[in-house]
PDB file of C-alpha atoms and ligand atoms in Angstrom:
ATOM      1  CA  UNK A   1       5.712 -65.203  27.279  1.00 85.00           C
ATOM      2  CA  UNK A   2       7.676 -67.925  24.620  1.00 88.00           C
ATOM      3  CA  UNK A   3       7.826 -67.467  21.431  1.00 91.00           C
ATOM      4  CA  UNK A   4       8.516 -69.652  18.820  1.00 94.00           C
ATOM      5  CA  UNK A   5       8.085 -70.946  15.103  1.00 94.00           C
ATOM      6  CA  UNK A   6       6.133 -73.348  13.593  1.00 93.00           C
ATOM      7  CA  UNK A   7       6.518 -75.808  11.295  1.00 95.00           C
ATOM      8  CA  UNK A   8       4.019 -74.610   8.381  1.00 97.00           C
ATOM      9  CA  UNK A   9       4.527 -71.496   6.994  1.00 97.00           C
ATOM     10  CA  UNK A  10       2.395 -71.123   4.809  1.00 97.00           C
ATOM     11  CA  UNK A  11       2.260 -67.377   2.994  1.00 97.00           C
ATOM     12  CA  UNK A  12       5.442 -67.074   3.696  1.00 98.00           C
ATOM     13  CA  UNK A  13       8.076 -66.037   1.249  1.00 98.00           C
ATOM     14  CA  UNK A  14      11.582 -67.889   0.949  1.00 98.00           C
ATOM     15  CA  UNK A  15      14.971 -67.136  -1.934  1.00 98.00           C
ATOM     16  CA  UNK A  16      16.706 -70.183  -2.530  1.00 99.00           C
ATOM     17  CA  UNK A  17      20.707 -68.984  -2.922  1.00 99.00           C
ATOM     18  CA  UNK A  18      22.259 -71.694  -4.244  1.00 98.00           C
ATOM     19  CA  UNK A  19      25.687 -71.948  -6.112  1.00 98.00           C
ATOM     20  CA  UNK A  20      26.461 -74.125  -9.351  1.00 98.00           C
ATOM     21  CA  UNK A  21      29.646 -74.944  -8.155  1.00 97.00           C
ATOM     22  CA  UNK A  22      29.629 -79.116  -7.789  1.00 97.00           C
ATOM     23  CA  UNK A  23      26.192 -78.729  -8.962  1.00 98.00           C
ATOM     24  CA  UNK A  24      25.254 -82.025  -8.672  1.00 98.00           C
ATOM     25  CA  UNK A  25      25.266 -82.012  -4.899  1.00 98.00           C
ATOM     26  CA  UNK A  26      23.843 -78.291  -4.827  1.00 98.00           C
ATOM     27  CA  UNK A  27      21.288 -79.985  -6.880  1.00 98.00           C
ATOM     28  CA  UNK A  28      20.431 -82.783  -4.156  1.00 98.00           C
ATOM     29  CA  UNK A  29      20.573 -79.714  -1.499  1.00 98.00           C
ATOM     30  CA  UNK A  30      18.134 -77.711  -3.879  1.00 98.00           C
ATOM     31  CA  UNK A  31      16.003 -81.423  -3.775  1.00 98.00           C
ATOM     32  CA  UNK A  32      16.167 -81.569  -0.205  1.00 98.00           C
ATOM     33  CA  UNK A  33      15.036 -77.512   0.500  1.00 98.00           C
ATOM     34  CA  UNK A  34      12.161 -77.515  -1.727  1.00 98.00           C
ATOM     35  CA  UNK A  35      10.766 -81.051  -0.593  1.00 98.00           C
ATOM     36  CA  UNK A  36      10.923 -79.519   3.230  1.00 98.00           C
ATOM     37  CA  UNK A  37       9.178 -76.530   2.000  1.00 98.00           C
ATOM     38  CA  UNK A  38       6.327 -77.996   0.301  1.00 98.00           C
ATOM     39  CA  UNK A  39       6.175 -80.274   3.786  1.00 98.00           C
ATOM     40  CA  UNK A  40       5.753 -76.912   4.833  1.00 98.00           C
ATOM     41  CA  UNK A  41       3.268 -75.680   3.168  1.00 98.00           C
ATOM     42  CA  UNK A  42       5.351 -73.223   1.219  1.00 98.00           C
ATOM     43  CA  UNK A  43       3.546 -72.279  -2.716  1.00 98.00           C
ATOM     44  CA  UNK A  44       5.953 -72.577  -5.133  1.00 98.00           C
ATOM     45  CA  UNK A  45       4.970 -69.139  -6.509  1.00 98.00           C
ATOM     46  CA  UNK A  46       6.179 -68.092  -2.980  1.00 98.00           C
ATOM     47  CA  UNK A  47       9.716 -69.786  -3.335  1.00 98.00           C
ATOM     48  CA  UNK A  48      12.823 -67.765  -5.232  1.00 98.00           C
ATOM     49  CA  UNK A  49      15.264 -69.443  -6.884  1.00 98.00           C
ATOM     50  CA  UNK A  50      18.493 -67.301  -7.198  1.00 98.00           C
ATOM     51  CA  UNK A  51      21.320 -69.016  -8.569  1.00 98.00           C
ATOM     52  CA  UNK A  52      24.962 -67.995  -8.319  1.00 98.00           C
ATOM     53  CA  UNK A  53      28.500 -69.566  -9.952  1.00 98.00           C
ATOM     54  CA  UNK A  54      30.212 -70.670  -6.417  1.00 97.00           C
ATOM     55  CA  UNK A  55      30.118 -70.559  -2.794  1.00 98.00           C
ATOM     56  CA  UNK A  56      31.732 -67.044  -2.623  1.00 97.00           C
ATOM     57  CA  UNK A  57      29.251 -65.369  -4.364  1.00 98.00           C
ATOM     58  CA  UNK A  58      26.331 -66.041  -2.125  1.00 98.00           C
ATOM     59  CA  UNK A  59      26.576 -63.734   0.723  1.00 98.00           C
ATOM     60  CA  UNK A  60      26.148 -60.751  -1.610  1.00 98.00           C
ATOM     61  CA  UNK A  61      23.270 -62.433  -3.712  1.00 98.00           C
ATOM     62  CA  UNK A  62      21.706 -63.376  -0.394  1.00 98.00           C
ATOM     63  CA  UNK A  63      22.499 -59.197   0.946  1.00 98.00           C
ATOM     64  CA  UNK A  64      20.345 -58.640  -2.101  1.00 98.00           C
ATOM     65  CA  UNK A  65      17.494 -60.675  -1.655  1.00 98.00           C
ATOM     66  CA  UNK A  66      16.982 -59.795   1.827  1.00 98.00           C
ATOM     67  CA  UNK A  67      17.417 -56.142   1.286  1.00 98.00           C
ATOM     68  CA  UNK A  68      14.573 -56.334  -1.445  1.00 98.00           C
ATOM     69  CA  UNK A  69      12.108 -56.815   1.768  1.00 97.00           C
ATOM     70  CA  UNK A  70      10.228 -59.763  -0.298  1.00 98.00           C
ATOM     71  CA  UNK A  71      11.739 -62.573   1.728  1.00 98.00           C
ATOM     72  CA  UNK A  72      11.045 -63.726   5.457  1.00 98.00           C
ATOM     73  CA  UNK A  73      14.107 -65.667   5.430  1.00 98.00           C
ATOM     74  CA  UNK A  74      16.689 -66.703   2.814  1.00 98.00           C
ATOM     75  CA  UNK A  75      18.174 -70.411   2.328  1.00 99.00           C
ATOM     76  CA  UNK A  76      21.857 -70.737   1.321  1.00 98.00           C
ATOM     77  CA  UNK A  77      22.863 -73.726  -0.462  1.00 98.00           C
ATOM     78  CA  UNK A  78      26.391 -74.056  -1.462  1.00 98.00           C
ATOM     79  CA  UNK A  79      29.329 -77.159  -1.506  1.00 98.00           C
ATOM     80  CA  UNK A  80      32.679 -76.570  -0.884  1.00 96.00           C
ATOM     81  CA  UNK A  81      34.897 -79.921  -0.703  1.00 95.00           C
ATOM     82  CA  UNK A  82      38.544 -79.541   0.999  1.00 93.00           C
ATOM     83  CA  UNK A  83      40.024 -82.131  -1.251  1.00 81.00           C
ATOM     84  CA  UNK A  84      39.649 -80.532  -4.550  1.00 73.00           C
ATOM     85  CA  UNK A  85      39.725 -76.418  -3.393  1.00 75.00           C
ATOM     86  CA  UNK A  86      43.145 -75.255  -2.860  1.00 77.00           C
ATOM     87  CA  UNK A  87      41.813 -72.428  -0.783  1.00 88.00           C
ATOM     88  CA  UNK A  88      39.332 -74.561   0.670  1.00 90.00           C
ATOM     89  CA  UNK A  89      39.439 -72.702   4.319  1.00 92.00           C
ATOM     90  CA  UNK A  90      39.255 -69.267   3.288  1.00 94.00           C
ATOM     91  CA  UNK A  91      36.512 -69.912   0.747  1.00 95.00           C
ATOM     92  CA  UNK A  92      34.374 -71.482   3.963  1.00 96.00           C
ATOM     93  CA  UNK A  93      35.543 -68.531   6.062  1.00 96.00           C
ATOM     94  CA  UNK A  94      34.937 -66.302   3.875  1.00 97.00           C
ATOM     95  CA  UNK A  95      31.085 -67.657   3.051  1.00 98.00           C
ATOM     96  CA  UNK A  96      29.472 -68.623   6.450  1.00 98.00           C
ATOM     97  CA  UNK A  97      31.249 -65.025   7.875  1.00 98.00           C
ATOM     98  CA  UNK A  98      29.784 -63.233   4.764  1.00 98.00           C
ATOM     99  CA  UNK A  99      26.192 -65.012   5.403  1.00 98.00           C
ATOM    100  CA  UNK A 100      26.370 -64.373   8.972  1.00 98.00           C
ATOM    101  CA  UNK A 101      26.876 -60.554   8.081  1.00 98.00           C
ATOM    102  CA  UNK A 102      23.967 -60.189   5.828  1.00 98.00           C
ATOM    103  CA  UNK A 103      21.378 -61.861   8.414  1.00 98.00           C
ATOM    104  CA  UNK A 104      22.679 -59.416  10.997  1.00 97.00           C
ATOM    105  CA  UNK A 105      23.060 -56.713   8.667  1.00 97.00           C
ATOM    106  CA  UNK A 106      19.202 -56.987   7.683  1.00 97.00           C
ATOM    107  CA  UNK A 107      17.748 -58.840  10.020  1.00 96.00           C
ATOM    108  CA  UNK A 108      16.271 -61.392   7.622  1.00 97.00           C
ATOM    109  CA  UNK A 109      17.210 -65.129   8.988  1.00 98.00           C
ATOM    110  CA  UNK A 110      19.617 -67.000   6.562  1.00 98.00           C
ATOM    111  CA  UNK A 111      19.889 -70.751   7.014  1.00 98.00           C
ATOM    112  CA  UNK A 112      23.475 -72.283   6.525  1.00 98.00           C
ATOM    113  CA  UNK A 113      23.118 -74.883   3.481  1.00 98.00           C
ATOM    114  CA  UNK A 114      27.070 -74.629   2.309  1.00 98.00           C
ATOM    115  CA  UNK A 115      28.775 -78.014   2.624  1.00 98.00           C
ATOM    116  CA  UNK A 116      31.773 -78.208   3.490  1.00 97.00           C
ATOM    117  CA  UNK A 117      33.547 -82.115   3.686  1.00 96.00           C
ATOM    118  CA  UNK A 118      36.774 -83.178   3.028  1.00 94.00           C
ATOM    119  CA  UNK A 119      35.625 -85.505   0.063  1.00 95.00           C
ATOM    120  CA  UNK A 120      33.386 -86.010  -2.536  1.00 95.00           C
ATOM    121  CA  UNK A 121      31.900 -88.800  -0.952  1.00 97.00           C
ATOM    122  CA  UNK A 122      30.955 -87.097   2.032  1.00 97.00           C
ATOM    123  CA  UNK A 123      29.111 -84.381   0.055  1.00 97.00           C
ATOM    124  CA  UNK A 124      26.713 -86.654  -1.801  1.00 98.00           C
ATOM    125  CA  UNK A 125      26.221 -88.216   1.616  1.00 98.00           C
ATOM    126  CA  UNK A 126      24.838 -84.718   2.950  1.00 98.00           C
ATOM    127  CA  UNK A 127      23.377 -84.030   0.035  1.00 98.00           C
ATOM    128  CA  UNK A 128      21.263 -87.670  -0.691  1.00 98.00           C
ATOM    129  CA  UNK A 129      17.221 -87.828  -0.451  1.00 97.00           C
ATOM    130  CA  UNK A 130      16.372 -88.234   2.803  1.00 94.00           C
ATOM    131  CA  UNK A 131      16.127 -87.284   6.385  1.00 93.00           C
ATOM    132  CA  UNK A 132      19.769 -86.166   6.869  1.00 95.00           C
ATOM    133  CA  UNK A 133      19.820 -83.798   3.728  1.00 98.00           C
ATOM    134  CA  UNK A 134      21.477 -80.768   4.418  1.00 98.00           C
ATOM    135  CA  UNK A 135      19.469 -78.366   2.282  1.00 98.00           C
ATOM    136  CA  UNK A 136      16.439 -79.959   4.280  1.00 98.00           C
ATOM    137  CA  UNK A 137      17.756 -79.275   7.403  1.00 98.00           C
ATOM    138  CA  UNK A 138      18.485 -75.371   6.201  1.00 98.00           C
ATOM    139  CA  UNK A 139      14.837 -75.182   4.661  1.00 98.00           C
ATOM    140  CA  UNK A 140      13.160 -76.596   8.495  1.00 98.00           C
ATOM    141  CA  UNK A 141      15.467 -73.835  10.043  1.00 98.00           C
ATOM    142  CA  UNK A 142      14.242 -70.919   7.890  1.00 98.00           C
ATOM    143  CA  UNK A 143      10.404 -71.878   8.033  1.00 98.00           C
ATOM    144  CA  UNK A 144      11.140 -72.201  12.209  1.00 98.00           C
ATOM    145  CA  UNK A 145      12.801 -68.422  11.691  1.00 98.00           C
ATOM    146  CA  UNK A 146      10.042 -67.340   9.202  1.00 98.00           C
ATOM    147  CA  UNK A 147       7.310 -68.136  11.222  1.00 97.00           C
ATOM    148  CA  UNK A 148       8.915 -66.760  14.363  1.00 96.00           C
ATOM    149  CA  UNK A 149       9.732 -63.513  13.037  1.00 95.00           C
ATOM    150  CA  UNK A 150       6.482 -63.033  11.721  1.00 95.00           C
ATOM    151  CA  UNK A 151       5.190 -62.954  15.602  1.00 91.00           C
ATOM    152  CA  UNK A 152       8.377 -61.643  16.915  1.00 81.00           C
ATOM    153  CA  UNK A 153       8.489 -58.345  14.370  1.00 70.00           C
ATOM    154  CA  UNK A 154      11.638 -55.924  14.516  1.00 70.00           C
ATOM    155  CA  UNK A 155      11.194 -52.668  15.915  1.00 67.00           C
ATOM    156  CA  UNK A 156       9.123 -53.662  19.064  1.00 52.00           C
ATOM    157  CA  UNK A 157      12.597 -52.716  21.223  1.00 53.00           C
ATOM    158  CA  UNK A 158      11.754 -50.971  24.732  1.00 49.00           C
TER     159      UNK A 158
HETATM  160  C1  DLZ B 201      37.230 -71.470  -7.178  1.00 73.04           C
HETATM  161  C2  DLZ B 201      36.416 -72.450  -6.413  1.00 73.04           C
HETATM  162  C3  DLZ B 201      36.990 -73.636  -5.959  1.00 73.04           C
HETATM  163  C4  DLZ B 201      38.408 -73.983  -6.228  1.00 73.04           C
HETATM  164  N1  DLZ B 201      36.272 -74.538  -5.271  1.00 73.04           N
HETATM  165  C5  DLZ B 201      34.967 -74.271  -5.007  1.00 73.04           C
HETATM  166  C6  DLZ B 201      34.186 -75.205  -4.275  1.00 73.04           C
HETATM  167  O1  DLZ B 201      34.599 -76.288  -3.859  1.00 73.04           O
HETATM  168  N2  DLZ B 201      32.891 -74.860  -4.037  1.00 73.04           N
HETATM  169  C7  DLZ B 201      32.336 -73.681  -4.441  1.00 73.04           C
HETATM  170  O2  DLZ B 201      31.146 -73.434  -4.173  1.00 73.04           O
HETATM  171  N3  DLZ B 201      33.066 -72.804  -5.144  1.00 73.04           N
HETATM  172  C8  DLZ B 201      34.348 -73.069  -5.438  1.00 73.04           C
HETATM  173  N4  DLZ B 201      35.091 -72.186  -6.158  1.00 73.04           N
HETATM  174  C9  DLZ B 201      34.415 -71.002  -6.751  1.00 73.04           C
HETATM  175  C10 DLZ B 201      34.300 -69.801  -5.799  1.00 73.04           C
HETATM  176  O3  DLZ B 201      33.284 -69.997  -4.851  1.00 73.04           O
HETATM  177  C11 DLZ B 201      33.947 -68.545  -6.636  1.00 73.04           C
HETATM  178  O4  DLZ B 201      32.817 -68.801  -7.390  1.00 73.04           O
HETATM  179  C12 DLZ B 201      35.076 -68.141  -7.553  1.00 73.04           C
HETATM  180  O5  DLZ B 201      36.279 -67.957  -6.858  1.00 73.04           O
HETATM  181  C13 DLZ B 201      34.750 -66.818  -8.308  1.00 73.04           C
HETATM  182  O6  DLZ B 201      34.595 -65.750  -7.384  1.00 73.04           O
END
C-alpha cells in the first residue's frame, strides 16, 4: 500500500498564521498561499486568516488553531531578516522549533512559510508573484499533508 496527497483539496479546511512583522513581504507570502490554494481548489469560506504582530508569536496562534480541530493543516507565514533583527537567530530558533512542536504536539501538519534571509532584498525575492514564492510553496505542502491525512487518519496504530 502508498499513500499519498493530492493536489486538490477541495473541502478541506486551512488557518493562514501569518505575522505583520515586515508586512509587506508577509503580504506577498499571504499572495502567494492563497493563489496556491484556490489552484487547489480550496473555498475561501474554507480558508482562516489569523494574523499575529511577529514571527514569535506564531507557534502559539498556530497551537491554537490546530487544537480547535477545524483545520486539516495550518500554513505559517512569517519574515525574519538577519540584517535588521539583533536577535535574528534565536527569533528563527525559537519559531521553526515552536512550529515544529505544535504539529507534533497535535498532529495537525504545519507548513514552514517564515523567511528567514540575510537582507531585505532577498525577502522580496522569496516573497515575489510567482513560481518560487515561499508562501506558495508552504500552501502546496499543506494541501499534499491535508489530503494525505484525510486517508491516512490518526488512531489507526496496531
Ligand atoms: C522584535 C522583532 C525583530 C527585531 N525582528 C523581527 C523580524 O525580523 N521578523 C519578525 O517576524 N518579527 C520580528 N520581531 C518581533 C518578534 O517576532 C515579536 O513579535 C516580538 O518580540 C514581541 O514578542
Amino acid at each position: 500500500m502508498e499513500l499519498a496527497g493530492t493536489r486538490t483539496a477541495a473541502g478541506c479546511r486551512f488557518a493562514i498564521v501569518v505575522s505583520r512583522f515586515n508586512e509587506e513581504i508577509t503580504d506577498g507570502l499571504l499572495a502567494g498561499a492563497r493563489q496556491a490554494l484556490a489552484e487547489a481548489a480550496v473555498r475561501d469560506d474554507d480558508i482562516t486568516i489569523v494574523r499575529v504582530p511577529g514571527s514569535f508569536e506564531i507557534p502559539v496562534a498556530a497551537l491554537r488553531a490546530a487544537r480547535t480541530g477545524r483545520f486539516d493543516a495550518v500554513i505559517c507565514l512569517g519574515c525574519l531578516i538577519k540584517g535588521e533583527t539583533m536577535h535574528f537567530e534565536y527569533i528563527a530558533d525559537a519559531t521553526c522549533h515552536g512550529i515544529t512542536d505544535a504539529a507534533t504536539a497535535t498532529g495537525v501538519p504545519m507548513a514552514l512559510g517564515v523567511l528567514t534571509t540575510l537582507t531585505e532584498a532577498q525577502a522580496y525575492e522569496r516573497a515575489a508573484d510567482g513560481p518560487g514564492n515561499k508562501g506558495r510553496e508552504a500552501a502546496l505542502a499543506a494541501v499534499e499533508m491535508a489530503t494525505l491525512f484525510r486517508r491516512f487518519p490518526q488512531g489507526v496504530v496496531g
